[in-house]
Short mmCIF file of C-alpha atoms in Angstrom, two decimals:
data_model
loop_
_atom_site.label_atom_id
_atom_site.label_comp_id
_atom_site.label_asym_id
_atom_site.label_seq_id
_atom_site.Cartn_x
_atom_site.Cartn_y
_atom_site.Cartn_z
CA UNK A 1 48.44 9.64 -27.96
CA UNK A 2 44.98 7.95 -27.75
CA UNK A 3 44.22 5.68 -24.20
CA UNK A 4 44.64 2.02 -25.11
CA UNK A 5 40.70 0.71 -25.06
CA UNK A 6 41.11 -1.09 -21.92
CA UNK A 7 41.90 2.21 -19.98
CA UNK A 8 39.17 4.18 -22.13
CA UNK A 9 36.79 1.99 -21.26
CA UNK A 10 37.53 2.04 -17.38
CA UNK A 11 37.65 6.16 -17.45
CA UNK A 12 34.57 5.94 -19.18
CA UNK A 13 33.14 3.47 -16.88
CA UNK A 14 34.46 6.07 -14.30
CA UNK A 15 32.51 9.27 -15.48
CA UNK A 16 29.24 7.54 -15.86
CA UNK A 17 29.66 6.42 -12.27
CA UNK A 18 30.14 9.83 -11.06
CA UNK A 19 27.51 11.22 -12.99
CA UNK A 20 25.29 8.62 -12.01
CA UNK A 21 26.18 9.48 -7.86
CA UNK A 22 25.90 13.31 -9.08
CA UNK A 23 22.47 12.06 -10.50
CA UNK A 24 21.31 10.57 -7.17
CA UNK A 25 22.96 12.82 -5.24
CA UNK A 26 21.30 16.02 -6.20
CA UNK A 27 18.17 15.42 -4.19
CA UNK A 28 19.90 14.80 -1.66
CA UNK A 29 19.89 18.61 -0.76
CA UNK A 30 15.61 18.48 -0.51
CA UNK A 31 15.93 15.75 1.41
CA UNK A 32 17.89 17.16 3.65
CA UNK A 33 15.99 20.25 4.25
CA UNK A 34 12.49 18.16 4.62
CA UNK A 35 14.25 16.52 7.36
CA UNK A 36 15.68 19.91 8.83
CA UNK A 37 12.14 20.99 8.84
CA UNK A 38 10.57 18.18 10.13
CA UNK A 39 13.36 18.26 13.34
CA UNK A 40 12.32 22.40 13.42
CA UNK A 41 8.21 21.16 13.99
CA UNK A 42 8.96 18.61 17.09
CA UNK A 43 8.29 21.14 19.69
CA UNK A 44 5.38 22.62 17.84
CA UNK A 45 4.06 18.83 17.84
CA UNK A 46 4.57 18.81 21.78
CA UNK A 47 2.49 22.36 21.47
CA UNK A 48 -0.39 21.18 20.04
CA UNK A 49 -0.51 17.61 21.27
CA UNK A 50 -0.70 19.83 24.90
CA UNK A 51 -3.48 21.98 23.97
CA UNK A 52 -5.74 19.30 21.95
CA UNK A 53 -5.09 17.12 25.27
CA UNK A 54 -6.36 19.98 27.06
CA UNK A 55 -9.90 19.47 25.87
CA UNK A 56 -11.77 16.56 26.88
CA UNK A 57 -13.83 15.50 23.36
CA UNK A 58 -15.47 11.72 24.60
CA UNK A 59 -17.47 10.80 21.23
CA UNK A 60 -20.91 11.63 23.38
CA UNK A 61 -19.87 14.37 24.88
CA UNK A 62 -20.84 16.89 21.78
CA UNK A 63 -19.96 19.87 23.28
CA UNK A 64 -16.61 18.92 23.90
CA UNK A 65 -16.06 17.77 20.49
CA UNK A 66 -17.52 21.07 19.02
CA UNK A 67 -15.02 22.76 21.61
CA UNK A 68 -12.05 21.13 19.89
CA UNK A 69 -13.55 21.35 16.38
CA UNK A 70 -13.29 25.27 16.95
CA UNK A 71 -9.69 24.69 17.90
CA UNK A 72 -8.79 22.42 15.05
CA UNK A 73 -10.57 24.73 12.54
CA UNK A 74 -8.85 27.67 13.39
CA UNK A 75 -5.02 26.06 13.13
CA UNK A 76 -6.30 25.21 10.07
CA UNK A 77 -7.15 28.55 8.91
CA UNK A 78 -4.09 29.45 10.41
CA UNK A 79 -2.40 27.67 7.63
CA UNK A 80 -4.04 29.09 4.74
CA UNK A 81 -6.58 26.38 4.65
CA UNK A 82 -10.55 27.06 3.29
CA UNK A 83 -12.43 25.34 6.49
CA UNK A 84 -15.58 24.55 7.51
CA UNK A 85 -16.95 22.30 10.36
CA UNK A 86 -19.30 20.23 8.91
CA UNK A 87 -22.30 18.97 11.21
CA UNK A 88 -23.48 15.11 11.41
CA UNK A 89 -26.64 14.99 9.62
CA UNK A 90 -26.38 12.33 7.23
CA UNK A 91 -25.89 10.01 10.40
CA UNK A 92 -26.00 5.89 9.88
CA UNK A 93 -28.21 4.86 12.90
CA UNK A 94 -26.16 1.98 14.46
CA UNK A 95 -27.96 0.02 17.88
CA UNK A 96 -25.72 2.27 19.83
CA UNK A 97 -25.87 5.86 18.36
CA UNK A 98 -26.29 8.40 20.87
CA UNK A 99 -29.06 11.01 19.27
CA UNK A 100 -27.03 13.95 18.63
CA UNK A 101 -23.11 13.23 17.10
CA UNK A 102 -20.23 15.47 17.20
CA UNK A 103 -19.08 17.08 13.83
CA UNK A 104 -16.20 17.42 11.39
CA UNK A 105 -13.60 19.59 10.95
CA UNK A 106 -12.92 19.99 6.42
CA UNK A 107 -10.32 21.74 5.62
CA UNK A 108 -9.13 22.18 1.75
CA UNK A 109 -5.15 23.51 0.42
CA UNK A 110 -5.26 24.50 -3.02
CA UNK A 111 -1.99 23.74 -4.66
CA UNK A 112 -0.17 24.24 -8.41
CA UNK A 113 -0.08 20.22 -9.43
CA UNK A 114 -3.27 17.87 -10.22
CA UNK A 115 -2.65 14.94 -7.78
CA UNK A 116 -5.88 14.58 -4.66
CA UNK A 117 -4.70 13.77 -1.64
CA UNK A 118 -6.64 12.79 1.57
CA UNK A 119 -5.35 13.08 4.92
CA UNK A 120 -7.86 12.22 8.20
CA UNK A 121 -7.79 11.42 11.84
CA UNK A 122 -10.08 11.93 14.77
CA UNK A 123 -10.25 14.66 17.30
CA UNK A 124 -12.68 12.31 19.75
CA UNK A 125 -11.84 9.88 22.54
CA UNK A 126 -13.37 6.89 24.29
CA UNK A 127 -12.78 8.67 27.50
CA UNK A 128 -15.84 10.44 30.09
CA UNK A 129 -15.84 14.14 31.04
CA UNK A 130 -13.94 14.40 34.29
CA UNK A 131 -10.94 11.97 33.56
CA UNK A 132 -9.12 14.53 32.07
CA UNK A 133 -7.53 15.16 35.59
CA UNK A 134 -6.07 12.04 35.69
CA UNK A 135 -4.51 11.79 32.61
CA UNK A 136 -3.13 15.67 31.56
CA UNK A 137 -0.45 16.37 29.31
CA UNK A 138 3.03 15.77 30.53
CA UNK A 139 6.40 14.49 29.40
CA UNK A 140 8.43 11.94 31.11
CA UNK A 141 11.62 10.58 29.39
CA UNK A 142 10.76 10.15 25.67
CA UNK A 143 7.03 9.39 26.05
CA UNK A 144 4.52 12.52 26.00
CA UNK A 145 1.18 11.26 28.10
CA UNK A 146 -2.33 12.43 28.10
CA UNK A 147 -5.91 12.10 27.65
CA UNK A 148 -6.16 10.19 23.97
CA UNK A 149 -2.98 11.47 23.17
CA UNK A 150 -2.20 7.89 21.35
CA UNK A 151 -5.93 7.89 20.09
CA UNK A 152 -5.92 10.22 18.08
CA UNK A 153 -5.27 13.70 18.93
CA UNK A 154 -1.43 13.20 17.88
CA UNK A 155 -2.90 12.06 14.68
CA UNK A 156 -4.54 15.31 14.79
CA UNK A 157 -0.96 17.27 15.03
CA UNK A 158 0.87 15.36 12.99
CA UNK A 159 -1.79 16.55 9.46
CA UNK A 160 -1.21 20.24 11.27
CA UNK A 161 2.69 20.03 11.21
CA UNK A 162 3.30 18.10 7.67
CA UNK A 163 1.08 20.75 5.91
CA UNK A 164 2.68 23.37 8.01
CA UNK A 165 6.30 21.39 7.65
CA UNK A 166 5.07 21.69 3.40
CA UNK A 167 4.29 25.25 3.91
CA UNK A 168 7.92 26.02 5.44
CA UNK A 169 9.38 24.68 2.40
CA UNK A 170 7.02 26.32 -0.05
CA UNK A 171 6.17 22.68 -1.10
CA UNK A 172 2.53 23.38 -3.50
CA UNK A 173 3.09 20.69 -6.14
CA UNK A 174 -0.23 18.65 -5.10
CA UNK A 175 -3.42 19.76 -6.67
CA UNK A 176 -5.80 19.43 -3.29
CA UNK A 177 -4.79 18.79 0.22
CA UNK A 178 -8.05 17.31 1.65
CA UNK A 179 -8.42 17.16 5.57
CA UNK A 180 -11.05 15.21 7.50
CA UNK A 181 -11.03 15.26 11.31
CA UNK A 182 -13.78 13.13 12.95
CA UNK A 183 -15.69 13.90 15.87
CA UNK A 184 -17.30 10.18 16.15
CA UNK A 185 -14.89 7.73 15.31
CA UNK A 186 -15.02 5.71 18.52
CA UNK A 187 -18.59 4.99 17.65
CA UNK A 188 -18.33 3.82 14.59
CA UNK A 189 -18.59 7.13 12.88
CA UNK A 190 -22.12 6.79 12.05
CA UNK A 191 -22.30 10.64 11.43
CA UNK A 192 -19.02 11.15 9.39
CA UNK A 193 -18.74 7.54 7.30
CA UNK A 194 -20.73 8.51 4.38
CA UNK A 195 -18.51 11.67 3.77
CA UNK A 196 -15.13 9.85 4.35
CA UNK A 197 -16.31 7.24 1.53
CA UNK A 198 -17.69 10.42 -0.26
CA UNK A 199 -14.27 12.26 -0.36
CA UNK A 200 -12.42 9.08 -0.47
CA UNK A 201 -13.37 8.43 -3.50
CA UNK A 202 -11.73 11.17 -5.25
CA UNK A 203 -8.40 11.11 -4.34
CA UNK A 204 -5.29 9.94 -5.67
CA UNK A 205 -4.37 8.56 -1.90
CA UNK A 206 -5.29 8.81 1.34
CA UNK A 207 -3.25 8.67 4.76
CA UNK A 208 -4.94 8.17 7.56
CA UNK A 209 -3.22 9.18 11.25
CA UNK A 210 -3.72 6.38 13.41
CA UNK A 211 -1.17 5.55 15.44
CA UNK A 212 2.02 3.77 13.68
CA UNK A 213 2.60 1.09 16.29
CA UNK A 214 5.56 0.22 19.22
CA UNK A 215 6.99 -1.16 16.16
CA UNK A 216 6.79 1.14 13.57
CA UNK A 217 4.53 0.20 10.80
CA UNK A 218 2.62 1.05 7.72
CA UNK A 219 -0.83 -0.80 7.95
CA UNK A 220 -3.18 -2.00 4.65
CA UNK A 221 -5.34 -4.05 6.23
CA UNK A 222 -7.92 -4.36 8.88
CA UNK A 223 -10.94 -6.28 9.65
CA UNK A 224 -13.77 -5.43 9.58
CA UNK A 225 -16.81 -4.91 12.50
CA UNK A 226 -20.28 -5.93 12.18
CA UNK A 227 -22.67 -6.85 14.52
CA UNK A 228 -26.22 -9.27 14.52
CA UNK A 229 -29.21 -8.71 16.34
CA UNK A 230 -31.41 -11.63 16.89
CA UNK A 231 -34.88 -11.16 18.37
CA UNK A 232 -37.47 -14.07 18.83
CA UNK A 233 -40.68 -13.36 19.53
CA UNK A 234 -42.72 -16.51 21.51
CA UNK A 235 -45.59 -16.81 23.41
CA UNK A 236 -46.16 -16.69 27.91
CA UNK A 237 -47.90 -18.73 29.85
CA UNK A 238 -47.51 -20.62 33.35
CA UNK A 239 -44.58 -22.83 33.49
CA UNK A 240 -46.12 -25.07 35.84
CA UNK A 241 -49.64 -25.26 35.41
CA UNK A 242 -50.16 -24.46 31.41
CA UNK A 243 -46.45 -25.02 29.67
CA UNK A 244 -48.25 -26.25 26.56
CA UNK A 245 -50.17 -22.76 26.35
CA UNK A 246 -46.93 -20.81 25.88
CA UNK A 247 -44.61 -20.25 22.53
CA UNK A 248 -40.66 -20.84 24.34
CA UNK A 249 -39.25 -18.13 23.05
CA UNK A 250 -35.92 -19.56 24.55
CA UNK A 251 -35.80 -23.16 23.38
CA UNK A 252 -35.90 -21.41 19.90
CA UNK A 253 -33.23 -19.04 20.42
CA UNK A 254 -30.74 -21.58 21.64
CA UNK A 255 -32.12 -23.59 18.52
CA UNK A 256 -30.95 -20.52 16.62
CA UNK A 257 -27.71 -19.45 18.16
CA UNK A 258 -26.31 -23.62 17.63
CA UNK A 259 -27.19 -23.47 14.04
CA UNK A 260 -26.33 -20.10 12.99
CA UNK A 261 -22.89 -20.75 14.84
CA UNK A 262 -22.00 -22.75 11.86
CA UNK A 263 -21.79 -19.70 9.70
CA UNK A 264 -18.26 -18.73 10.73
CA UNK A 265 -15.71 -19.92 9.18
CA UNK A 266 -12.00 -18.33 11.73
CA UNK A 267 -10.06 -20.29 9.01
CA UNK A 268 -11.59 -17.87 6.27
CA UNK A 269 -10.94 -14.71 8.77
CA UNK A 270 -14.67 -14.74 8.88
CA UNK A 271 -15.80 -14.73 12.65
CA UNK A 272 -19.12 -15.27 14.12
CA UNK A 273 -19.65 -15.27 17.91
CA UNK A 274 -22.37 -14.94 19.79
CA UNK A 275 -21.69 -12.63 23.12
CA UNK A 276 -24.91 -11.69 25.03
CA UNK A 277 -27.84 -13.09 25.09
CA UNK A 278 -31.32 -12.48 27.30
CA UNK A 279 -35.07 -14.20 27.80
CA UNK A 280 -37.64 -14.97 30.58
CA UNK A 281 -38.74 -12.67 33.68
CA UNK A 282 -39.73 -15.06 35.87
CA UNK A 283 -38.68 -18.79 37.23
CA UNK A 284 -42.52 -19.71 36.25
CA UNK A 285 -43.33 -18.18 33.25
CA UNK A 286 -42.42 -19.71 29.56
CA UNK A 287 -40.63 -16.62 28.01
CA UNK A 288 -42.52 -14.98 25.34
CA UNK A 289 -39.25 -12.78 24.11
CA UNK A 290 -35.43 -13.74 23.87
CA UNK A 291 -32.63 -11.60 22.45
CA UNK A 292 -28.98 -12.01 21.49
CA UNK A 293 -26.18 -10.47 19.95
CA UNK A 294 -23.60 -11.38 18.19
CA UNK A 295 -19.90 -10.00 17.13
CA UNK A 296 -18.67 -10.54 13.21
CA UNK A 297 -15.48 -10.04 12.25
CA UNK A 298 -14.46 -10.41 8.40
CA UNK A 299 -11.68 -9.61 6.20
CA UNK A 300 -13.45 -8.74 2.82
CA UNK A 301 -16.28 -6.33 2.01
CA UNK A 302 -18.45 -9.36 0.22
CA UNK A 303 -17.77 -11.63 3.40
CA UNK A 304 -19.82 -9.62 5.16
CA UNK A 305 -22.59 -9.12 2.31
CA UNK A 306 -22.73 -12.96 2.30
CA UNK A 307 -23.40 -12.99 6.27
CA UNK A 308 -26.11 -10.94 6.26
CA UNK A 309 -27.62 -12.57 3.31
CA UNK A 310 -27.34 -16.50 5.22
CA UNK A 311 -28.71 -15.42 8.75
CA UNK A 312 -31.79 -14.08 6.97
CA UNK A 313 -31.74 -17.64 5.22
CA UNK A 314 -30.80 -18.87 8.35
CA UNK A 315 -33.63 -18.14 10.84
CA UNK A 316 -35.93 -19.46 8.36
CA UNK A 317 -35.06 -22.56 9.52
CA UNK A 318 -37.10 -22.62 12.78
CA UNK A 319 -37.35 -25.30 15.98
CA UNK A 320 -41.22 -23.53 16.64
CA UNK A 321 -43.62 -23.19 14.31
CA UNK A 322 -45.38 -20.59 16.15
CA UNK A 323 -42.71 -18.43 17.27
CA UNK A 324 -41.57 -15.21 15.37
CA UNK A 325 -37.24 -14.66 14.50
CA UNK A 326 -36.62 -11.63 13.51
CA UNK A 327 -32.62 -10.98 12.24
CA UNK A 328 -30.75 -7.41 11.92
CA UNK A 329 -27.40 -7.19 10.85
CA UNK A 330 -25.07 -3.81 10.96
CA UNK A 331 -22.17 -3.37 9.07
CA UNK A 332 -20.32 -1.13 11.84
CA UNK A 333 -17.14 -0.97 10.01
CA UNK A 334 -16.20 -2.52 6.89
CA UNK A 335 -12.78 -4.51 6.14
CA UNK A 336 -9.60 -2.42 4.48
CA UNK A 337 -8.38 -4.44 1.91
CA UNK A 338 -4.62 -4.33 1.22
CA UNK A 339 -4.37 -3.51 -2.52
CA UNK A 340 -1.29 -3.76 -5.21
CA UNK A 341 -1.63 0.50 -5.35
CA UNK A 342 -1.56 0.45 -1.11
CA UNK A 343 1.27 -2.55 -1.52
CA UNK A 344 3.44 -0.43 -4.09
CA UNK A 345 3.00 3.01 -1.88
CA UNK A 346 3.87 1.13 1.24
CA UNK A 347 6.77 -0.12 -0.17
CA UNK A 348 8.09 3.35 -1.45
CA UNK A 349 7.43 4.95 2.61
CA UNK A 350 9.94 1.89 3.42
CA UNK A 351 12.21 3.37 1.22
CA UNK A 352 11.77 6.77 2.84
CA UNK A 353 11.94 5.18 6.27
CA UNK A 354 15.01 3.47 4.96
CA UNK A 355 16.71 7.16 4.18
CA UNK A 356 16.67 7.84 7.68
CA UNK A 357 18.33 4.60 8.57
CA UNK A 358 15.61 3.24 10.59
CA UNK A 359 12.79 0.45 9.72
CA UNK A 360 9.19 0.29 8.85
CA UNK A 361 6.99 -2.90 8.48
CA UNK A 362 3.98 -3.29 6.13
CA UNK A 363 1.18 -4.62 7.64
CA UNK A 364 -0.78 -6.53 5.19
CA UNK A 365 -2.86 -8.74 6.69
CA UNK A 366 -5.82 -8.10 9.42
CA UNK A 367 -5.19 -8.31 12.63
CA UNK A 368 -7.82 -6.43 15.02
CA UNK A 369 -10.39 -4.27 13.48
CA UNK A 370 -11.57 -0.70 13.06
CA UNK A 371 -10.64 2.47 11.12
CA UNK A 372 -12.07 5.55 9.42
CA UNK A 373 -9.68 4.44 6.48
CA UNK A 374 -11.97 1.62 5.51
CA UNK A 375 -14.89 3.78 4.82
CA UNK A 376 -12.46 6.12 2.53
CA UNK A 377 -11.45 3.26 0.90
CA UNK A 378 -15.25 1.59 0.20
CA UNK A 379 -14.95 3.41 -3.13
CA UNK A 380 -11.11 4.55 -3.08
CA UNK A 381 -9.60 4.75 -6.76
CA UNK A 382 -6.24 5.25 -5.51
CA UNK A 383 -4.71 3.69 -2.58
CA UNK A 384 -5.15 4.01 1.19
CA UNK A 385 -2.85 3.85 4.35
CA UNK A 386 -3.63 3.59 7.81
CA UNK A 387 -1.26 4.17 10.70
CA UNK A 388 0.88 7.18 9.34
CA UNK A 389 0.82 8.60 13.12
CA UNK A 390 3.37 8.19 15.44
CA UNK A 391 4.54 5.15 17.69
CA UNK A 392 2.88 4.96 20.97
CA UNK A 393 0.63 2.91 23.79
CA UNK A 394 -1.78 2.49 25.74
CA UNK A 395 -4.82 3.65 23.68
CA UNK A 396 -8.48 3.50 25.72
CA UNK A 397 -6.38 2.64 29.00
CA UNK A 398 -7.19 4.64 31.80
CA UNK A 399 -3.78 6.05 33.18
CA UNK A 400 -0.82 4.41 30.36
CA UNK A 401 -1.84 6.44 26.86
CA UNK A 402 0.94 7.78 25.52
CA UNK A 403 3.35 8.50 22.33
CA UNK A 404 7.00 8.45 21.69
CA UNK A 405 8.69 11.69 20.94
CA UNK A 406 11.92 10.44 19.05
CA UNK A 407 9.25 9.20 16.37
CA UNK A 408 7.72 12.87 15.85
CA UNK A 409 10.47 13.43 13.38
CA UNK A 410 10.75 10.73 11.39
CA UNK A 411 7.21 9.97 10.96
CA UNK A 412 6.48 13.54 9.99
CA UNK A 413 9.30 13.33 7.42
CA UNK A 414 7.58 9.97 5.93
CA UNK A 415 4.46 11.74 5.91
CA UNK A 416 5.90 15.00 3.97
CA UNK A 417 8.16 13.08 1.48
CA UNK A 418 4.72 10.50 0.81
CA UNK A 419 2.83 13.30 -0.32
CA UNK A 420 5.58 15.25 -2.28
CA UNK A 421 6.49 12.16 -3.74
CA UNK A 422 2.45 11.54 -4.88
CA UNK A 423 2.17 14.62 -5.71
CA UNK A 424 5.15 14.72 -8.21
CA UNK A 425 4.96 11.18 -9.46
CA UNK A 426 7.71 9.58 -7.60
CA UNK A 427 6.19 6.94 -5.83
CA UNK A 428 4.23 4.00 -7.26
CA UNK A 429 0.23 4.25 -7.01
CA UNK A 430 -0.53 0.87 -9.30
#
């Protein structure tokens, strides 16, 4: 005897529900086994975080970062990887570069699928040869302490364990599995910038391992560093006796610094100040030279393109005649622009995050300044995330830096199911 259609409809309704939960439920079993492997790499992370720790790498001490590079390259290798460390010779000279800069560690994983993806960090530290003492690996609690630890040698780990966490579950869908470790971030990678924006530009996305924040966080955007020199060149001659003789080359360098202070514009995220500032030797002399810096801060790439252009225009406008301004202006790092791509791939690592019952916030606004990811996204075609490490404190502090284990796992899950989930054209890139 046929159903009456009332109850045909609800069986029907019935099946397609539980086909539908069969449906989602069948990945359910990867899933699963990602996050089985990422609990089976936690003390591995502890391992490595230990022995990169164990090498003092301060950004001008080149030795020490060619020490760890050797270390880094041959986990790398380890894994299967093709790797090379890469010396700094294509270096941007910033006021501040130190004449020889520590190198790169590149490391390439050939895989069966097309999709590029990026993954970089640095292996160098703020931090002077001899502190190491004070601040060795340990574990207290849930937080694992050490020398840069939080900047960015876990960020270093955490690219070792999700390729090796891949390689455990015989995950080779990607196409290329690019690694960059620089050994100069924390001077404004003047020797490894131009080959981040290089390989940056190729890729289908990039992750970059800064740290992921106390709260735990996915971050788009950052702002960006520059920095103005301004020299004015005047003339001497006694104070006292001659004044009229001399060119004051510091009555036009305060005339400079009051009207170039109009060019920033906080409400724009544009930021101009003017931090240190020198002229004169003596009590009696009219100054023949003044100098003074400045810090910029600015949210877009152009902002800072249309800077440099109006303090050349600027200093035109002069208070002496006679006296000589002379303007330099150094991008040190430029700003990482949140994108709809970076928005849309965010999003989907909440998702993941969300899997695991825990939350993540997407930062996408600037707030603070500096990262490697900015460079790889100058000419990025796909997009770019910074802060895929884990969640820790205290970076450039002298006896505070430190991670917290119970985020090893989950944040080397996000990072695994990201790139599977790139690589097989689950998650949104546009």
């Amino acid at each position: 005897m046929p159903l009456p259609f009332s109850r045909l409809h609800v069986l029907r309704t019935c099946i397609a529900i539980a086909f539908l939960g069969g449906a989602q439920a069948a990945p359910a079993a990867p899933v699963a086994a990602v996050h089985e492997a990422a609990q089976a790499q936690r003390q591995g992370m502890l391992d490595t975080m230990r022995d990169l720790v164990g090498i003092e790498s301060g950004s001008k001490d080149v030795d020490g970062v060619e020490r760890i590079a050797e270390l880094i390259r041959d986990r790398f290798k380890a894994l299967g990887g093709t790797v090379e460390i890469i010396p700094a010779t294509d270096v941007f000279r910033l006021d501040d570069t130190p004449e020889k800069v520590g190198p790169m560690v590149h490391a390439e994983f050939k895989g069966a699928g097309d999709k590029k993806i990026m993954l970089i960090a640095h292996m160098d530290t703020v931090y002077r040869n001899g502190m190491l003492k004070d601040q060795p690996f340990r574990i207290d609690g849930d937080r694992a302490y050490g020398l840069g630890i939080a900047d960015d040698k876990h960020g270093v780990a955490m690219i070792l364990h999700t390729i090796a966490l891949l390689q455990k579950l015989g995950f080779k869908d990607y196409g290329t599995l690019t690694v960059l470790i620089n050994g100069d971030e924390e001077i404004s990678s003047p020797g490894a910038r131009s080959t981040i924006t290089r390989l940056g530009s190729d890729q289908d996305a990039v992750f970059s391992f800064e740290g992921g924040g106390a709260e735990a966080r996915l971050t788009l955007a950052t702002s960006g560093i520059g920095a103005a020199y301004l020299t004015v060149q005047g003339k001497t001659s006694h104070a006292g006796a001659r004044p009229e003789g001399g060119v004051n080359a510091l009555y036009e360098l305060a005339h400079q610094l009051l009207q170039l202070d109009k060019l920033s514009k906080p409400e724009a995220g544009l930021k101009l100040n003017w931090t240190v500032a020198q002229a004169g030797t003596n009590r009696n002399v009219i100054p023949g030279l003044a100098t003074a810096q400045a810090d910029a801060r600015a949210l877009r790439v152009s902002d800072f393109d249309a800077l440099s252009r109006s303090l050349e225009e600027g200093i035109r406008n002069k208070l002496l005649p006679e006296s000589k301004v002379s303007m330099k202006f150094e991008v040190r790092r430029p700003p990482l622009e949140a994108t709809t791509a970076s928005r849309a791939l965010a999003q989907h690592g909440v998702q993941i995050y969300q899997e695991l019952d825990l939350p993540l916030k997407v930062v996408d606004r600037a707030s603070g300044g500096g990262t490697d990811a900015a460079f790889a996204a100058l000419k990025a075609r796909g997009p770019v995330i910074e802060g895929m490490g884990l969640s820790g404190f205290g970076a450039h502090s002298n006896d505070a830096e430190y991670v917290r284990i119970d985020s090893i796992v989950p944040r080397l899950y996000l990072a695994a199911r990201m790139i599977m989930d790139v690589s097989q054209g689950k998650a949104p890139m546009k």
